[in-house]
Short mmCIF file of C-alpha atoms and ligand atoms in Angstrom, two decimals:
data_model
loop_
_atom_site.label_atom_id
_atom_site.label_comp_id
_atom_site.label_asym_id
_atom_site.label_seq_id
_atom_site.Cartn_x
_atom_site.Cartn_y
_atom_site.Cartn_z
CA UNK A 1 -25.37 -4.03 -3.44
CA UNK A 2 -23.39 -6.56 -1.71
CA UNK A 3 -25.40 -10.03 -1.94
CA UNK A 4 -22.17 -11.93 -1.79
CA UNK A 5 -21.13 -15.00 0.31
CA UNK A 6 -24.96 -14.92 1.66
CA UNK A 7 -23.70 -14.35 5.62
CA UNK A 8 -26.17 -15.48 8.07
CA UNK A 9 -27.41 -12.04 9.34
CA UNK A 10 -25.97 -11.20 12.93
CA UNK A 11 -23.11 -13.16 12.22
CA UNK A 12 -19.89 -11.49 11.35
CA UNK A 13 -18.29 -11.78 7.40
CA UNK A 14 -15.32 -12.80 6.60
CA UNK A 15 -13.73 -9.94 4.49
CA UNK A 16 -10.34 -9.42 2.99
CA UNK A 17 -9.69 -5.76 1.54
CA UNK A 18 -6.98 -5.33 -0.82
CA UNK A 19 -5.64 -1.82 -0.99
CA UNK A 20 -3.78 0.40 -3.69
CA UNK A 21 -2.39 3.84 -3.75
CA UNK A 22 -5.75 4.99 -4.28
CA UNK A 23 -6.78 4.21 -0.89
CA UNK A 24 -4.45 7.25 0.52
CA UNK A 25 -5.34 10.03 -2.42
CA UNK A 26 -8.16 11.54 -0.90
CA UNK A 27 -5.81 11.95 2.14
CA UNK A 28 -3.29 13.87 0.12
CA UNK A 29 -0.78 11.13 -0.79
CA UNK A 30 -0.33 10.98 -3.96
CA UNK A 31 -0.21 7.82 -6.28
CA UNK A 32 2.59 5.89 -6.93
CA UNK A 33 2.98 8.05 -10.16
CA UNK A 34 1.71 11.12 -8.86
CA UNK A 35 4.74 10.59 -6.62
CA UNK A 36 7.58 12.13 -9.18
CA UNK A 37 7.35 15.93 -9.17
CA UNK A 38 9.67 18.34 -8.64
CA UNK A 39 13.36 16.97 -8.84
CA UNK A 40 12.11 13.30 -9.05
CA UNK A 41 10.05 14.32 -12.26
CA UNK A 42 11.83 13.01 -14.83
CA UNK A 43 12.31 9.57 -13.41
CA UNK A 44 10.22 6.41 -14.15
CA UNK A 45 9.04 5.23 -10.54
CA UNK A 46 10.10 1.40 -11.82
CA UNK A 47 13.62 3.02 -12.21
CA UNK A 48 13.68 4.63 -9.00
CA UNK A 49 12.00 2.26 -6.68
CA UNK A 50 14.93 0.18 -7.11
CA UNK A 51 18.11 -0.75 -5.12
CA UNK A 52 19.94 -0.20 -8.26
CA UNK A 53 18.97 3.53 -8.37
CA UNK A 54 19.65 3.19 -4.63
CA UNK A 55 23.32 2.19 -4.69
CA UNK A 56 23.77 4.42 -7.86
CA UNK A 57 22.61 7.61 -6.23
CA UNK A 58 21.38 6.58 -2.66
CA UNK A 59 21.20 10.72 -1.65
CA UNK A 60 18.00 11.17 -4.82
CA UNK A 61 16.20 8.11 -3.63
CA UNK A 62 16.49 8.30 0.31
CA UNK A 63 15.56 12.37 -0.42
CA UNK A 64 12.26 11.09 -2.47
CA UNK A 65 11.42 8.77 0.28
CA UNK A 66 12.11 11.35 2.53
CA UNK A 67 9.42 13.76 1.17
CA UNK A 68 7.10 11.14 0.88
CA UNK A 69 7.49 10.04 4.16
CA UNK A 70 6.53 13.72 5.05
CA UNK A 71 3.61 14.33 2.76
CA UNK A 72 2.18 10.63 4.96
CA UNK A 73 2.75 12.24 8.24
CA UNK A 74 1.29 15.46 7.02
CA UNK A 75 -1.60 13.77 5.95
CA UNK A 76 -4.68 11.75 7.83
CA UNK A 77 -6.63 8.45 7.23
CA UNK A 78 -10.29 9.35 5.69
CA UNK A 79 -13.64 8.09 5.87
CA UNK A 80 -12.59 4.89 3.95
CA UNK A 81 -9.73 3.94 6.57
CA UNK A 82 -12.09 5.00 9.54
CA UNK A 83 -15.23 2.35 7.82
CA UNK A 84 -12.47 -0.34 7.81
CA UNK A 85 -11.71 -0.36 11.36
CA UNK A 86 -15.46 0.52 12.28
CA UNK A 87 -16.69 -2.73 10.58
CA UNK A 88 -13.91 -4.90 12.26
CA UNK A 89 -14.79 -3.18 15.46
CA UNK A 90 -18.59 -3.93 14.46
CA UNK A 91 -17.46 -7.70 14.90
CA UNK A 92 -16.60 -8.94 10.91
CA UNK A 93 -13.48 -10.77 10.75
CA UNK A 94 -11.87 -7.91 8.21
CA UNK A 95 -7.80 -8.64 6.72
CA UNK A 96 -6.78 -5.51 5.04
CA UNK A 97 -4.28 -5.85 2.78
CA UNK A 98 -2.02 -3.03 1.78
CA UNK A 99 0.04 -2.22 -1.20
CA UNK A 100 0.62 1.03 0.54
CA UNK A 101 4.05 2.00 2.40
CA UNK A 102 2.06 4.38 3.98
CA UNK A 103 0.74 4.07 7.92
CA UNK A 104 -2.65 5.52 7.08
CA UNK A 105 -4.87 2.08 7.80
CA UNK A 106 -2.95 1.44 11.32
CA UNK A 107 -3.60 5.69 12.01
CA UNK A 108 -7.53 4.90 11.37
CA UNK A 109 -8.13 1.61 14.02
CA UNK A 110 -6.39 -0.84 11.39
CA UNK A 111 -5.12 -3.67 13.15
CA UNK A 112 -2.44 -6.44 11.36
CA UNK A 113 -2.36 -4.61 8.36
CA UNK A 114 -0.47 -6.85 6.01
CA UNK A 115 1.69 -4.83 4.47
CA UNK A 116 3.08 -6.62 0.83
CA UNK A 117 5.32 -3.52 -0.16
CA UNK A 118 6.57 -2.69 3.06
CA UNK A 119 6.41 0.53 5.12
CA UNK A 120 7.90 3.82 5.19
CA UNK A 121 8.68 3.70 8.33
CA UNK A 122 10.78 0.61 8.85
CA UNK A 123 14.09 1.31 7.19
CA UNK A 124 17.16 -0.94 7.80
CA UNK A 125 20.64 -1.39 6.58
CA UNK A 126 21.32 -1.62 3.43
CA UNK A 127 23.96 -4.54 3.45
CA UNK A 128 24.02 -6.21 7.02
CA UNK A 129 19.73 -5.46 7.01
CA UNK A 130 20.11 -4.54 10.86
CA UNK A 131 17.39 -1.36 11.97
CA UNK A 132 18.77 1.81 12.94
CA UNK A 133 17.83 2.44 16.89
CA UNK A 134 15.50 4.73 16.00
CA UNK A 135 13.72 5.42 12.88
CA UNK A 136 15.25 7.70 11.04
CA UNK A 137 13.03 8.28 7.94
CA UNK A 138 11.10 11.51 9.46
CA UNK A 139 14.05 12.31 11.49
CA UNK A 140 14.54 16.24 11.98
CA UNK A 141 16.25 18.48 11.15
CA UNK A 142 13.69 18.41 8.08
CA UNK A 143 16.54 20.73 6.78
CA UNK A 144 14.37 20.59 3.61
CA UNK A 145 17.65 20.24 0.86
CA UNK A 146 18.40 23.36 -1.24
CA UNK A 147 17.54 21.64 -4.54
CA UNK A 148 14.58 19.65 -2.54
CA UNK A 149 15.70 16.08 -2.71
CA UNK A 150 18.91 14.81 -2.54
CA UNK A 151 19.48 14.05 0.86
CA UNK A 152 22.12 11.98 2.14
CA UNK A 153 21.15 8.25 3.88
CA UNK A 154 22.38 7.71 7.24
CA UNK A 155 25.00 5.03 7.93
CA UNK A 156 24.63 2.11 9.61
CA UNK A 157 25.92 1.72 13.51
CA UNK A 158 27.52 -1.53 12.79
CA UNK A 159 28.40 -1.63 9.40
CA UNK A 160 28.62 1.97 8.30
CA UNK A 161 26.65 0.87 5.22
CA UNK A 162 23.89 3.19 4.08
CA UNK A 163 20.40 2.69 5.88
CA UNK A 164 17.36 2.20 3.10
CA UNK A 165 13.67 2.81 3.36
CA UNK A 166 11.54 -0.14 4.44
CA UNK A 167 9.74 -0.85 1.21
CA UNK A 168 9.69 -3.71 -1.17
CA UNK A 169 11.59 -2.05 -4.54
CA UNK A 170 11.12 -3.78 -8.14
CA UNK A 171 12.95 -7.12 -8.76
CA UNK A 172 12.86 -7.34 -4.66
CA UNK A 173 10.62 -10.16 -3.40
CA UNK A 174 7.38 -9.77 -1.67
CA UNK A 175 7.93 -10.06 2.69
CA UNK A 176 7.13 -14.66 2.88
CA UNK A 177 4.95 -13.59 6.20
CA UNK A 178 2.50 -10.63 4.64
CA UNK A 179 2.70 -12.76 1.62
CA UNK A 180 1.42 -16.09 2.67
CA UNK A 181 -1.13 -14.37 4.93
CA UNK A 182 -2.78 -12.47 2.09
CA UNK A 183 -3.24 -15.65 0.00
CA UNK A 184 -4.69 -17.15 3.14
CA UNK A 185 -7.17 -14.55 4.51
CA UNK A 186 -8.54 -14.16 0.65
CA UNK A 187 -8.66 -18.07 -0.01
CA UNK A 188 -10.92 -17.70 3.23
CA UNK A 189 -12.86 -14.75 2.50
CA UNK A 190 -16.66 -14.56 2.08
CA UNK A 191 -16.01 -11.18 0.30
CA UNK A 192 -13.12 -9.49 -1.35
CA UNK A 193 -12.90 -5.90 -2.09
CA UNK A 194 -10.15 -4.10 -3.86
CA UNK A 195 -9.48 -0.31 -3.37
CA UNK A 196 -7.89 1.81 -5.63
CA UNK A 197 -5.30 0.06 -7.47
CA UNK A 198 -4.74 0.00 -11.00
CA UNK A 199 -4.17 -3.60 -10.79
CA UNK A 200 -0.75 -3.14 -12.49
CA UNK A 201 1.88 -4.25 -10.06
CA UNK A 202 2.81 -8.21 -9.67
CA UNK A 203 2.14 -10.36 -7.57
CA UNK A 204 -0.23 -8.36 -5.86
CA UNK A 205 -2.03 -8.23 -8.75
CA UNK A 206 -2.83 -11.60 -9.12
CA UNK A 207 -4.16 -12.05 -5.49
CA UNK A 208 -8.27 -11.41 -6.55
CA UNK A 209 -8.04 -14.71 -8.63
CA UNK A 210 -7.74 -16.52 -5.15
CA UNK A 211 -11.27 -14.96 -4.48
CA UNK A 212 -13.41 -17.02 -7.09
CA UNK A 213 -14.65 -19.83 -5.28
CA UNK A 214 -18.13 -20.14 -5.51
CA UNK A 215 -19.35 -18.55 -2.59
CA UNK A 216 -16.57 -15.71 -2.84
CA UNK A 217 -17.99 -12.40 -4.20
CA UNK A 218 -15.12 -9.62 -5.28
CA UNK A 219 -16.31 -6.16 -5.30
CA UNK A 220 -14.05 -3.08 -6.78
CA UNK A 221 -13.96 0.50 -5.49
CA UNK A 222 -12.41 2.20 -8.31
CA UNK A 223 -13.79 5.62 -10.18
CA UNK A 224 -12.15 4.08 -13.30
CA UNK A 225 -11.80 0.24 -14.45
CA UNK A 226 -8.54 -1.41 -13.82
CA UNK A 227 -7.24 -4.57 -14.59
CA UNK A 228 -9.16 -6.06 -11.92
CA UNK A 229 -12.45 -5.06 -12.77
CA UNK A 230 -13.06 -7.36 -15.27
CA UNK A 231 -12.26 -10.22 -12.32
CA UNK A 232 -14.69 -8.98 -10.05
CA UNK A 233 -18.21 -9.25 -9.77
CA UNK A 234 -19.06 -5.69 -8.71
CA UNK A 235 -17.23 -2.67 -9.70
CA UNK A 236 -18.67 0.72 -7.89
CA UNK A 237 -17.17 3.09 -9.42
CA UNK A 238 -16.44 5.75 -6.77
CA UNK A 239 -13.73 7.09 -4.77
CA UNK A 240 -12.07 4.79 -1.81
CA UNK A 241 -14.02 6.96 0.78
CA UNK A 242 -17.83 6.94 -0.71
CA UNK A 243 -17.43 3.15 -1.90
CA UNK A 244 -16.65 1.60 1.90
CA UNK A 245 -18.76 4.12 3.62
CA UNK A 246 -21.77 2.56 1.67
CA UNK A 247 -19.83 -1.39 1.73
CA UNK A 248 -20.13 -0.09 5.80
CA UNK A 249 -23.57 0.66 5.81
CA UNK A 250 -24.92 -2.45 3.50
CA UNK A 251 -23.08 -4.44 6.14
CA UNK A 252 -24.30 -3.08 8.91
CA UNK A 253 -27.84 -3.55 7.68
CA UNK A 254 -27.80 -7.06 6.88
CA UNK A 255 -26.35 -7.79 10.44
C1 BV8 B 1 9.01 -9.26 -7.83
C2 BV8 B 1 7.04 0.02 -2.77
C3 BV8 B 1 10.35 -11.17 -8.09
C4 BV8 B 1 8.07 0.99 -3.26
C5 BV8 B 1 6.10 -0.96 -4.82
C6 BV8 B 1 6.66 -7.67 -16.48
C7 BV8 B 1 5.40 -8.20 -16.35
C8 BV8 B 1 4.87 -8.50 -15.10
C9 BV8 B 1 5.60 -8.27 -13.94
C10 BV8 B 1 6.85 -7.73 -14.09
C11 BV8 B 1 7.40 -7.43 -15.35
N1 BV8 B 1 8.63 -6.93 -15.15
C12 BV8 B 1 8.90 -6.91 -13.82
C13 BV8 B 1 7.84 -7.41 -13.18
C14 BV8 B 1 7.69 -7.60 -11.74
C15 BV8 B 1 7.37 -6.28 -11.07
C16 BV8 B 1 6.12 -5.65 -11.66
O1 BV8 B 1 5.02 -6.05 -11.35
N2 BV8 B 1 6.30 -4.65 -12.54
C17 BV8 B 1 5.16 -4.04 -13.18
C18 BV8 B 1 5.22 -2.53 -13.01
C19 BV8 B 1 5.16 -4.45 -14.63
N3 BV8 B 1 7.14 -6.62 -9.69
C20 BV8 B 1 8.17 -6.66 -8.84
O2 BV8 B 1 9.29 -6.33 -9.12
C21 BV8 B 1 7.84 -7.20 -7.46
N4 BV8 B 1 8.83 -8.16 -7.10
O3 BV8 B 1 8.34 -9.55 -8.78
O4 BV8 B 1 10.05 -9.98 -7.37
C22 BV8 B 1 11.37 -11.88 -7.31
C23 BV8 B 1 11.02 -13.09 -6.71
C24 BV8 B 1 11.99 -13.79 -6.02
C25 BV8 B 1 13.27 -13.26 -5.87
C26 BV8 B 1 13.61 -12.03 -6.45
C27 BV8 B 1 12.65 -11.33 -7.17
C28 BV8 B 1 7.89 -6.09 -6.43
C29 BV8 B 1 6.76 -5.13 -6.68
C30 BV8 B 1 6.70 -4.10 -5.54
C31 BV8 B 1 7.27 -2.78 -6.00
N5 BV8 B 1 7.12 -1.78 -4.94
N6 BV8 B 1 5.98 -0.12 -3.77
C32 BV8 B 1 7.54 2.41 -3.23
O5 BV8 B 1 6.37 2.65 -2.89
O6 BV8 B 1 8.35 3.30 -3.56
S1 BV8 B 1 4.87 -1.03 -5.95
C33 BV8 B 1 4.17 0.52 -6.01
O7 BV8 B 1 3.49 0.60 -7.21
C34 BV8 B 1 3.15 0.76 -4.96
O8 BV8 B 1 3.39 0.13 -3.75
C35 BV8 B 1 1.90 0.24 -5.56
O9 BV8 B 1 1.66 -1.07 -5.15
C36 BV8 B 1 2.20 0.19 -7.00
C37 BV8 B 1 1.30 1.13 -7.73
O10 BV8 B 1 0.16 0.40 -7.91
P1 BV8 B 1 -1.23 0.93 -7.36
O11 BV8 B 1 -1.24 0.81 -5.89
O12 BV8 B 1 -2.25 0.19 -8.10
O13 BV8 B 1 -1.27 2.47 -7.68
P2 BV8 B 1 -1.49 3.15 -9.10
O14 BV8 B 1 -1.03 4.55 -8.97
O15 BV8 B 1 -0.93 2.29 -10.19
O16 BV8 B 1 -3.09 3.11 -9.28
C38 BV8 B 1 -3.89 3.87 -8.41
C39 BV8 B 1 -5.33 3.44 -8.65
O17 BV8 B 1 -6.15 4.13 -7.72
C40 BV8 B 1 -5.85 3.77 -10.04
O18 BV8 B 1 -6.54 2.66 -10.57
C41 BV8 B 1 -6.84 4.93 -9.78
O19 BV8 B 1 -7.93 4.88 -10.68
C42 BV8 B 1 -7.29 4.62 -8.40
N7 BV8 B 1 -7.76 5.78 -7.63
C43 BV8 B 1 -7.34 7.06 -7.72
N8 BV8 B 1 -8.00 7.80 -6.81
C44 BV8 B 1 -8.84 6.97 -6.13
C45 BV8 B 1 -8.67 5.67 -6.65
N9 BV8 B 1 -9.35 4.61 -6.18
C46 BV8 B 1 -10.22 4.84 -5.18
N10 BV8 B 1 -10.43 6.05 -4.61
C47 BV8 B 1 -9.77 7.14 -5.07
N11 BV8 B 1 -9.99 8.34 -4.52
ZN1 ZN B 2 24.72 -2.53 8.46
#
């Protein structure tokens, strides 16, 4: 039950939502881990979500991103994504925070997602860091490759280097701008809750420990524990969907 940061009733809450891949697996995206099947199986996605594996073999990764980017546009935002933007449309001052390179919160009524591992769908040069005129990431032809991955990166118009996916990779740091603004919006939060993430991945990790002040309540939506539960004060432990669907309708009654 959420009894947190006692909100006058009728007036709005301030709420900061920090997502994980979990958010997006009830729309068919898989995890981060889920993510390596087929040709990308035998990788390790810290190996691969690098610019090292990048330069080394830039036709494997751009062809997993690829695929990825097609399993997100194949997919669509559920219940969970829809309560979000209902409850900031319902007045609350609601910052969701995404680990996600997915577009699934902005497809749902998501506005200013804050996006700490980048997007999908913002690739730019690899070297000069200019973006392609248009986005080339879902690009057809979807001339799906023979051994269904390696694909090769476009080059840049004005340096010819190869164009990357928009995403933060390991030993890359976190965007300053999405960055700052997440420490903000949960230092100001009456309520935190974090969805589906195994609490794994740093700094993002660390962000719930700006949510203990004294009238800050964190509640977790996980169906297991993760190593944020044991920070908040509530876990639920349901899927993404169920958990803000009922977050929705406790909030909605106390207004
Ligand atoms: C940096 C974009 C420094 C790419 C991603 C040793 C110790 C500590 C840290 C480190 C270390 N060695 C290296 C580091 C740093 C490293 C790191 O944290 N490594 C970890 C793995 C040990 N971090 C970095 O490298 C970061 N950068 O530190 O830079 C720096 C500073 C200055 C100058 C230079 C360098 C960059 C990290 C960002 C990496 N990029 N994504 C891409 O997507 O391809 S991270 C990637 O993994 C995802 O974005 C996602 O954030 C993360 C996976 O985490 P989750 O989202 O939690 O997903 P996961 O699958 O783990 O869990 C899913 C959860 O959902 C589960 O709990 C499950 O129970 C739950 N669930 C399932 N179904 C549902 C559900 N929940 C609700 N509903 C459901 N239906
Ligand atoms: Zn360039």
């Amino acid at each position: 039950m959420y009894t947190g940061g006692s909100p006058t009733p009728g007036r709005p809450v301030r709420i900061a939502v920090l997502t994980g891949a979990g958010m997006s697996a009830e729309s068919g995206v898989p995890t981060f881990r889920d993510a390596l099947t087929g040709l990308w199986e035998r990788f390790d996605p810290e190996q691969l979500a690098t610019e090292r594996a990048f330069r080394r073999d830039p036709a494997l990764v751009w062809g997993w991103y690829r695929w990825r980017a097609r399993l997100v546009a194949g997919a669509q935002p559920h219940a969970g994504h829809r309560a979000l933007a209902a409850l900031a449309d319902a007045g609350h001052a609601i910052q969701v925070i995404t680990q996600n390179v997915d577009n699934l919160h902005e497809r749902a009524g998501s506005r200013d997602v804050l996006h700490l591992h980048g997007s999908l769908f913002s690739s730019r040069c690899l070297d000069c860091g200019r973006a392609p005129a248009s986005e080339p990431i879902l690009e057809r032809p979807h001339a799906i490759p023979a051994d269904g991955g390696h694909e090769t990166p476009p080059a840049c118009a004005h340096c010819g280097a190869a164009i990357r996916p928009g995403v933060v990779w390991f030993g890359e740091p976190l965007p300053a701008a999405p960055w700052e603004a997440a420490q903000a919006a949960i230092r100001a939060c009456q309520l935190l809750v974090v969805v589906g993430t195994s609490g794994l991945v740093q700094p993002a990790a660390s962000l719930p420990l700006l949510a203990r002040g004294p009238s800050q309540r964190v509640i977790e939506i996980n169906p297991v524990a993760s190593a944020i539960t044991e920070l908040a004060d509530e876990h639920w432990p349901l899927p993404a969907s169920t958990g803000l669907a009922r977050l929705a309708s406790q909030l909605s009654a106390s207004a």
